Amino acid sequence: MATQADGPPRPDPDDLLRRGTSDHYEDAELYDFEYRDHRHDIAWYRNQARRIAATLTTSGLGTGSIATGGIDILELGAGTGRVAIPLAEDGHRVTAIDRMPSMLELLAAKIVDHRAGARVEPVLGDICAMPLPAARFDLVIAPFNVLMHLYRWQDLLACFREVARVLRPGGSFALDVLLPDIEWLTWDPVERHSVTYFTHPVTGASLVYSTNHTYDPSTQVCHVRIYYDDAPKRPRAFKPPPEPRRIVHLAHRQIFPEELRLLIASAGLELESHTGNFRSGALGPGVDAQSAIARKPR
Ligand SMILES: C[S@@+](CC[C@H](N)C(=O)[O-])C[C@H]1O[C@@H](n2cnc3c(N)ncnc32)[C@H](O)[C@@H]1O
């Protein structure tokens, strides 16, 4: 029997991981609102697709969709279509796989009357075992840290092998994940950061967003807590209430650069580039995101 000396109950690690990959994606409208200004990566993925389409056209290796100027793209963890829809607008055919019905429902609502909507195919599924045929895509993309939701190395390896399976020979895999920052990961886990006042895009509630996080160096998982508290009635400095209105758990497994290169090689893919912040520069101080391109040999 638990006694007071045992302290508060410790969260179940499996439950934290389960919530860490779903909590943040249950309110899809709020997700879109929070990342409405996150656009710098979209240009990079559009450029990759354009480059591959041009290569396939000049080499004469193009598939049916090349005739329309587009290629066949699979987006892993496509969510609400932040990246998938611009790619479809460029003429590409995009298969958008995600495991969260809430995210795919919003994607479906966005494409129903969209001029490029017919080129987006939402698929409910897990990126570690995809219900998709082999050698089907010219390009697979994994934008905005989706791979950081694969918490065990076995899941990561399964996903990379799935990518190799569904790529056509000569096809490319473009991805981005955060560059682990040990200084940030080990911040005080209690202090609140990124305090932001906002109005919920659907309910109209006045809320305050804030976060803190705890890093587990053994599993390499960073457990981020996103707090949504009622905004104070009168303007004053935010003081976290004892009981938050809602806590969203977001778990991100850190992927170190050498691990990423090992996963690529282990899946039989060849690394083409591995740079920082969607530019050509090396990974190093000041870099938040690592972006990599790998290719399936012909
Ligand atoms: C950060 S969001 C990225 C969404 C979209 N790619 C974007 O850039 O806005 C991560 C997405 O990956 C999805 N996801 C996480 N783990 C997954 C898995 N194992 N299989 C399929 N989708 C997954 C989540 O449901 C979520 O929609």
CSV table of C-alpha atoms and ligand atoms in Angstrom, one decimal:
chain,number,residue,atom,x,y,z
A,1,MET,CA,0.0,0.0,0.0
A,2,ALA,CA,1.3,3.5,-0.9
A,3,THR,CA,2.2,5.7,2.1
A,4,GLN,CA,2.7,9.5,2.3
A,5,ALA,CA,6.4,8.8,2.4
A,6,ASP,CA,6.2,7.4,-1.1
A,7,GLY,CA,5.5,11.0,-2.3
A,8,PRO,CA,3.2,11.8,-5.3
A,9,PRO,CA,2.6,8.9,-7.7
A,10,ARG,CA,5.2,8.8,-10.4
A,11,PRO,CA,3.9,9.0,-13.9
A,12,ASP,CA,3.8,5.8,-15.8
A,13,PRO,CA,6.6,6.0,-18.5
A,14,ASP,CA,4.6,4.2,-21.1
A,15,ASP,CA,1.6,6.5,-20.5
A,16,LEU,CA,3.9,9.6,-20.9
A,17,LEU,CA,5.2,8.3,-24.2
A,18,ARG,CA,1.6,7.5,-25.4
A,19,ARG,CA,0.5,11.0,-24.4
A,20,GLY,CA,3.7,12.5,-25.8
A,21,THR,CA,2.8,11.4,-29.3
A,22,SER,CA,-0.9,12.2,-29.2
A,23,ASP,CA,-1.8,15.0,-26.8
A,24,HIS,CA,-0.3,17.7,-28.9
A,25,TYR,CA,-2.2,16.6,-32.0
A,26,GLU,CA,-5.7,16.1,-30.5
A,27,ASP,CA,-6.7,19.8,-31.1
A,28,ALA,CA,-5.7,20.1,-34.8
A,29,GLU,CA,-7.0,23.7,-35.1
A,30,LEU,CA,-4.9,24.8,-32.2
A,31,TYR,CA,-1.9,23.0,-33.8
A,32,ASP,CA,-2.4,25.0,-37.0
A,33,PHE,CA,-2.8,28.2,-35.1
A,34,GLU,CA,0.4,27.6,-33.0
A,35,TYR,CA,2.6,26.9,-36.1
A,36,ARG,CA,1.0,29.4,-38.5
A,37,ASP,CA,4.3,31.3,-38.8
A,38,HIS,CA,6.5,28.2,-39.1
A,39,ARG,CA,7.1,28.4,-42.8
A,40,HIS,CA,10.9,28.4,-43.5
A,41,ASP,CA,11.0,24.6,-43.9
A,42,ILE,CA,8.3,24.5,-46.5
A,43,ALA,CA,10.5,26.3,-49.1
A,44,TRP,CA,13.2,23.7,-48.5
A,45,TYR,CA,10.9,20.7,-49.1
A,46,ARG,CA,9.4,22.4,-52.2
A,47,ASN,CA,13.0,22.9,-53.5
A,48,GLN,CA,13.8,19.3,-52.9
A,49,ALA,CA,10.7,18.2,-54.9
A,50,ARG,CA,11.4,20.6,-57.7
A,51,ARG,CA,15.0,19.5,-57.9
A,52,ILE,CA,14.0,15.8,-58.1
A,53,ALA,CA,11.3,16.4,-60.6
A,54,ALA,CA,13.8,18.3,-62.8
A,55,THR,CA,16.4,15.4,-62.5
A,56,LEU,CA,13.8,12.8,-63.4
A,57,THR,CA,12.5,14.8,-66.4
A,58,THR,CA,16.0,15.3,-67.9
A,59,SER,CA,17.1,11.7,-67.2
A,60,GLY,CA,14.0,10.3,-68.9
A,61,LEU,CA,13.3,8.2,-65.7
A,62,GLY,CA,10.2,10.0,-64.9
A,63,THR,CA,7.0,8.4,-63.8
A,64,GLY,CA,3.4,9.1,-65.0
A,65,SER,CA,3.1,12.2,-62.9
A,66,ILE,CA,6.3,13.8,-64.3
A,67,ALA,CA,4.2,14.7,-67.4
A,68,THR,CA,2.3,17.2,-65.3
A,69,GLY,CA,5.5,18.5,-63.8
A,70,GLY,CA,5.0,16.7,-60.6
A,71,ILE,CA,6.5,13.6,-58.8
A,72,ASP,CA,5.0,11.1,-56.3
A,73,ILE,CA,5.7,12.2,-52.8
A,74,LEU,CA,5.0,10.4,-49.4
A,75,GLU,CA,4.9,12.7,-46.4
A,76,LEU,CA,5.5,10.9,-43.1
A,77,GLY,CA,3.4,12.4,-40.2
A,78,ALA,CA,1.7,14.8,-42.6
A,79,GLY,CA,-0.7,16.2,-39.9
A,80,THR,CA,-3.0,18.9,-41.2
A,81,GLY,CA,-1.1,19.3,-44.5
A,82,ARG,CA,1.1,22.3,-43.6
A,83,VAL,CA,3.7,21.0,-46.1
A,84,ALA,CA,1.6,18.5,-48.1
A,85,ILE,CA,-0.8,21.2,-49.5
A,86,PRO,CA,1.9,23.5,-50.8
A,87,LEU,CA,3.6,20.5,-52.5
A,88,ALA,CA,0.3,19.6,-54.2
A,89,GLU,CA,-0.1,23.2,-55.3
A,90,ASP,CA,3.3,22.8,-57.1
A,91,GLY,CA,1.8,19.9,-59.1
A,92,HIS,CA,3.1,16.9,-57.1
A,93,ARG,CA,0.9,14.0,-55.9
A,94,VAL,CA,1.2,13.7,-52.2
A,95,THR,CA,0.3,10.7,-50.0
A,96,ALA,CA,-0.1,12.1,-46.5
A,97,ILE,CA,0.2,9.4,-43.8
A,98,ASP,CA,-0.5,10.1,-40.2
A,99,ARG,CA,-1.7,8.1,-37.1
A,100,MET,CA,-3.9,10.8,-35.6
A,101,PRO,CA,-7.5,10.9,-37.0
A,102,SER,CA,-7.9,14.5,-35.6
A,103,MET,CA,-5.0,15.8,-37.8
A,104,LEU,CA,-6.2,13.9,-40.9
A,105,GLU,CA,-9.8,15.1,-40.4
A,106,LEU,CA,-8.6,18.7,-40.6
A,107,LEU,CA,-6.5,17.9,-43.6
A,108,ALA,CA,-9.5,16.3,-45.3
A,109,ALA,CA,-11.6,19.4,-44.6
A,110,LYS,CA,-8.9,21.7,-46.1
A,111,ILE,CA,-8.5,19.8,-49.3
A,112,VAL,CA,-12.2,19.1,-50.1
A,113,ASP,CA,-12.6,22.4,-52.0
A,114,HIS,CA,-9.0,23.1,-52.7
A,115,ARG,CA,-7.8,23.5,-56.3
A,116,ALA,CA,-4.9,21.0,-55.6
A,117,GLY,CA,-6.9,18.9,-53.2
A,118,ALA,CA,-7.3,16.0,-55.6
A,119,ARG,CA,-3.5,15.5,-55.6
A,120,VAL,CA,-3.4,14.9,-51.8
A,121,GLU,CA,-4.4,11.4,-50.5
A,122,PRO,CA,-4.7,11.2,-46.7
A,123,VAL,CA,-3.8,7.7,-45.3
A,124,LEU,CA,-4.4,6.7,-41.6
A,125,GLY,CA,-1.4,4.6,-40.6
A,126,ASP,CA,1.8,4.2,-38.7
A,127,ILE,CA,5.1,5.2,-40.3
A,128,CYS,CA,6.9,2.1,-38.9
A,129,ALA,CA,4.6,-0.3,-40.8
A,130,MET,CA,3.0,1.5,-43.7
A,131,PRO,CA,0.0,0.2,-45.7
A,132,LEU,CA,1.7,1.2,-48.9
A,133,PRO,CA,3.2,-0.7,-51.9
A,134,ALA,CA,7.0,-1.1,-52.4
A,135,ALA,CA,8.9,1.2,-54.9
A,136,ARG,CA,6.0,3.6,-55.2
A,137,PHE,CA,7.5,7.1,-54.4
A,138,ASP,CA,10.1,9.4,-56.0
A,139,LEU,CA,10.5,11.3,-52.7
A,140,VAL,CA,9.7,10.6,-49.1
A,141,ILE,CA,9.7,13.5,-46.7
A,142,ALA,CA,9.6,13.7,-42.9
A,143,PRO,CA,9.2,17.4,-41.9
A,144,PHE,CA,9.1,19.1,-38.5
A,145,ASN,CA,10.5,16.5,-36.1
A,146,VAL,CA,8.0,13.6,-36.9
A,147,LEU,CA,10.9,11.1,-36.5
A,148,MET,CA,11.4,12.4,-32.9
A,149,HIS,CA,8.1,10.6,-32.1
A,150,LEU,CA,9.8,7.2,-32.6
A,151,TYR,CA,11.0,6.6,-29.1
A,152,ARG,CA,13.0,3.3,-29.4
A,153,TRP,CA,15.8,2.7,-31.8
A,154,GLN,CA,13.9,-0.3,-33.1
A,155,ASP,CA,11.0,2.0,-34.1
A,156,LEU,CA,13.4,4.4,-35.9
A,157,LEU,CA,15.1,1.6,-37.7
A,158,ALA,CA,11.7,0.1,-38.8
A,159,CYS,CA,10.7,3.4,-40.1
A,160,PHE,CA,13.9,4.0,-42.1
A,161,ARG,CA,13.6,0.5,-43.6
A,162,GLU,CA,10.0,1.2,-44.5
A,163,VAL,CA,11.1,4.4,-46.3
A,164,ALA,CA,13.7,2.4,-48.2
A,165,ARG,CA,11.0,-0.1,-49.2
A,166,VAL,CA,8.5,2.4,-50.5
A,167,LEU,CA,11.1,4.5,-52.4
A,168,ARG,CA,11.7,3.8,-56.1
A,169,PRO,CA,15.4,3.0,-56.9
A,170,GLY,CA,17.1,6.3,-57.2
A,171,GLY,CA,14.4,8.0,-55.0
A,172,SER,CA,15.2,10.4,-52.2
A,173,PHE,CA,14.4,10.8,-48.5
A,174,ALA,CA,14.4,14.3,-47.1
A,175,LEU,CA,13.9,14.9,-43.4
A,176,ASP,CA,14.5,17.3,-40.5
A,177,VAL,CA,14.8,16.8,-36.8
A,178,LEU,CA,16.1,19.1,-34.0
A,179,LEU,CA,19.8,19.1,-33.3
A,180,PRO,CA,20.1,18.0,-29.7
A,181,ASP,CA,21.1,21.0,-27.5
A,182,ILE,CA,22.3,19.6,-24.1
A,183,GLU,CA,22.3,23.1,-22.5
A,184,TRP,CA,18.6,23.6,-23.4
A,185,LEU,CA,17.7,20.0,-22.5
A,186,THR,CA,18.9,20.4,-19.0
A,187,TRP,CA,17.2,23.6,-18.2
A,188,ASP,CA,15.3,23.9,-14.8
A,189,PRO,CA,12.3,21.6,-15.3
A,190,VAL,CA,10.0,23.7,-13.1
A,191,GLU,CA,10.5,27.3,-14.4
A,192,ARG,CA,8.0,28.2,-17.2
A,193,HIS,CA,9.3,29.5,-20.5
A,194,SER,CA,7.8,30.9,-23.7
A,195,VAL,CA,4.9,32.5,-21.8
A,196,THR,CA,2.4,33.7,-24.5
A,197,TYR,CA,-1.1,35.2,-24.2
A,198,PHE,CA,-3.5,34.1,-26.9
A,199,THR,CA,-7.1,33.5,-27.9
A,200,HIS,CA,-8.1,30.0,-28.8
A,201,PRO,CA,-8.9,30.0,-32.5
A,202,VAL,CA,-12.1,27.9,-32.1
A,203,THR,CA,-13.4,28.4,-28.5
A,204,GLY,CA,-12.4,32.1,-28.2
A,205,ALA,CA,-11.1,31.4,-24.7
A,206,SER,CA,-8.4,33.8,-23.4
A,207,LEU,CA,-5.4,31.6,-22.4
A,208,VAL,CA,-1.8,31.7,-21.4
A,209,TYR,CA,0.7,29.2,-23.0
A,210,SER,CA,3.9,28.3,-21.2
A,211,THR,CA,6.3,25.3,-21.2
A,212,ASN,CA,9.0,23.5,-19.3
A,213,HIS,CA,10.7,20.2,-19.9
A,214,THR,CA,12.6,17.3,-18.4
A,215,TYR,CA,15.3,15.3,-20.3
A,216,ASP,CA,15.9,11.6,-19.7
A,217,PRO,CA,19.5,11.0,-20.9
A,218,SER,CA,19.0,7.2,-20.7
A,219,THR,CA,16.1,7.1,-23.2
A,220,GLN,CA,17.2,10.3,-25.0
A,221,VAL,CA,13.5,11.5,-24.6
A,222,CYS,CA,12.7,15.1,-23.7
A,223,HIS,CA,9.4,15.3,-22.0
A,224,VAL,CA,7.9,18.8,-22.8
A,225,ARG,CA,4.9,20.0,-20.8
A,226,ILE,CA,2.8,22.6,-22.5
A,227,TYR,CA,0.5,24.4,-20.0
A,228,TYR,CA,-2.7,26.2,-21.0
A,229,ASP,CA,-3.9,28.4,-18.2
A,230,ASP,CA,-6.7,30.9,-18.1
A,231,ALA,CA,-5.5,34.4,-18.8
A,232,PRO,CA,-5.7,36.8,-15.8
A,233,LYS,CA,-8.8,39.0,-16.0
A,234,ARG,CA,-6.7,42.2,-15.5
A,235,PRO,CA,-3.3,42.6,-17.2
A,236,ARG,CA,-0.6,41.5,-14.8
A,237,ALA,CA,2.5,39.4,-14.9
A,238,PHE,CA,1.7,35.7,-15.4
A,239,LYS,CA,2.0,33.6,-12.3
A,240,PRO,CA,1.4,29.8,-12.9
A,241,PRO,CA,-1.6,28.7,-10.9
A,242,PRO,CA,-1.2,25.7,-8.6
A,243,GLU,CA,-3.6,23.6,-10.9
A,244,PRO,CA,-3.1,24.2,-14.6
A,245,ARG,CA,-6.2,24.2,-16.7
A,246,ARG,CA,-4.7,21.7,-19.2
A,247,ILE,CA,-1.3,20.1,-19.6
A,248,VAL,CA,-0.3,18.8,-23.0
A,249,HIS,CA,2.5,16.3,-22.9
A,250,LEU,CA,4.9,16.3,-25.9
A,251,ALA,CA,7.7,13.7,-25.9
A,252,HIS,CA,10.6,14.2,-28.4
A,253,ARG,CA,13.3,11.6,-28.7
A,254,GLN,CA,16.6,13.3,-29.4
A,255,ILE,CA,18.4,12.0,-32.5
A,256,PHE,CA,22.1,12.8,-32.5
A,257,PRO,CA,23.8,13.4,-35.9
A,258,GLU,CA,25.9,10.1,-35.9
A,259,GLU,CA,22.7,8.2,-35.0
A,260,LEU,CA,20.9,9.7,-38.0
A,261,ARG,CA,23.7,8.7,-40.3
A,262,LEU,CA,23.8,5.2,-38.8
A,263,LEU,CA,20.0,4.9,-39.4
A,264,ILE,CA,20.3,6.0,-43.0
A,265,ALA,CA,23.2,3.5,-43.7
A,266,SER,CA,21.5,0.7,-41.8
A,267,ALA,CA,18.4,1.0,-44.0
A,268,GLY,CA,20.5,0.8,-47.1
A,269,LEU,CA,20.2,4.4,-48.1
A,270,GLU,CA,23.1,6.7,-49.1
A,271,LEU,CA,23.6,10.1,-47.4
A,272,GLU,CA,23.7,13.0,-49.8
A,273,SER,CA,23.8,15.9,-47.4
A,274,HIS,CA,23.4,16.7,-43.7
A,275,THR,CA,23.3,20.3,-42.9
A,276,GLY,CA,21.9,22.9,-40.4
A,277,ASN,CA,18.8,25.1,-40.4
A,278,PHE,CA,17.8,24.2,-44.0
A,279,ARG,CA,21.0,25.9,-45.4
A,280,SER,CA,24.2,24.5,-46.8
A,281,GLY,CA,26.2,25.1,-43.6
A,282,ALA,CA,27.6,22.5,-41.2
A,283,LEU,CA,25.9,21.4,-38.0
A,284,GLY,CA,27.3,23.5,-35.1
A,285,PRO,CA,26.6,26.3,-32.7
A,286,GLY,CA,23.5,28.3,-33.5
A,287,VAL,CA,21.9,25.4,-35.5
A,288,ASP,CA,18.4,24.3,-34.3
A,289,ALA,CA,17.4,21.8,-37.0
A,290,GLN,CA,19.4,19.2,-38.8
A,291,SER,CA,18.2,18.5,-42.3
A,292,ALA,CA,19.3,15.5,-44.3
A,293,ILE,CA,18.9,14.1,-47.8
A,294,ALA,CA,19.5,10.4,-48.5
A,295,ARG,CA,19.1,8.4,-51.6
A,296,LYS,CA,18.0,4.8,-52.4
A,297,PRO,CA,20.7,3.3,-54.7
A,298,ARG,CA,19.5,2.4,-58.2
B,1,LIG,C1,5.0,17.9,-35.6
B,1,LIG,S1,3.7,17.1,-36.4
B,1,LIG,C2,4.2,17.4,-38.1
B,1,LIG,C3,3.0,17.6,-39.0
B,1,LIG,C4,3.3,18.1,-40.4
B,1,LIG,N1,4.3,17.2,-41.0
B,1,LIG,C5,3.8,19.5,-40.3
B,1,LIG,O1,5.0,19.7,-40.7
B,1,LIG,O2,3.1,20.4,-39.8
B,1,LIG,C6,4.1,15.4,-36.3
B,1,LIG,C7,3.0,14.5,-36.9
B,1,LIG,O3,3.5,13.2,-36.9
B,1,LIG,C8,2.4,12.3,-36.5
B,1,LIG,N2,3.0,11.0,-36.0
B,1,LIG,C9,3.7,10.9,-34.9
B,1,LIG,N3,4.1,9.6,-34.8
B,1,LIG,C10,3.6,8.9,-35.9
B,1,LIG,C11,3.6,7.6,-36.3
B,1,LIG,N4,4.3,6.6,-35.6
B,1,LIG,N5,3.0,7.3,-37.5
B,1,LIG,C12,2.3,8.2,-38.2
B,1,LIG,N6,2.2,9.5,-37.8
B,1,LIG,C13,2.9,9.9,-36.7
B,1,LIG,C14,1.6,13.1,-35.5
B,1,LIG,O4,0.3,12.6,-35.4
B,1,LIG,C15,1.7,14.5,-36.1
B,1,LIG,O5,0.6,14.8,-36.9
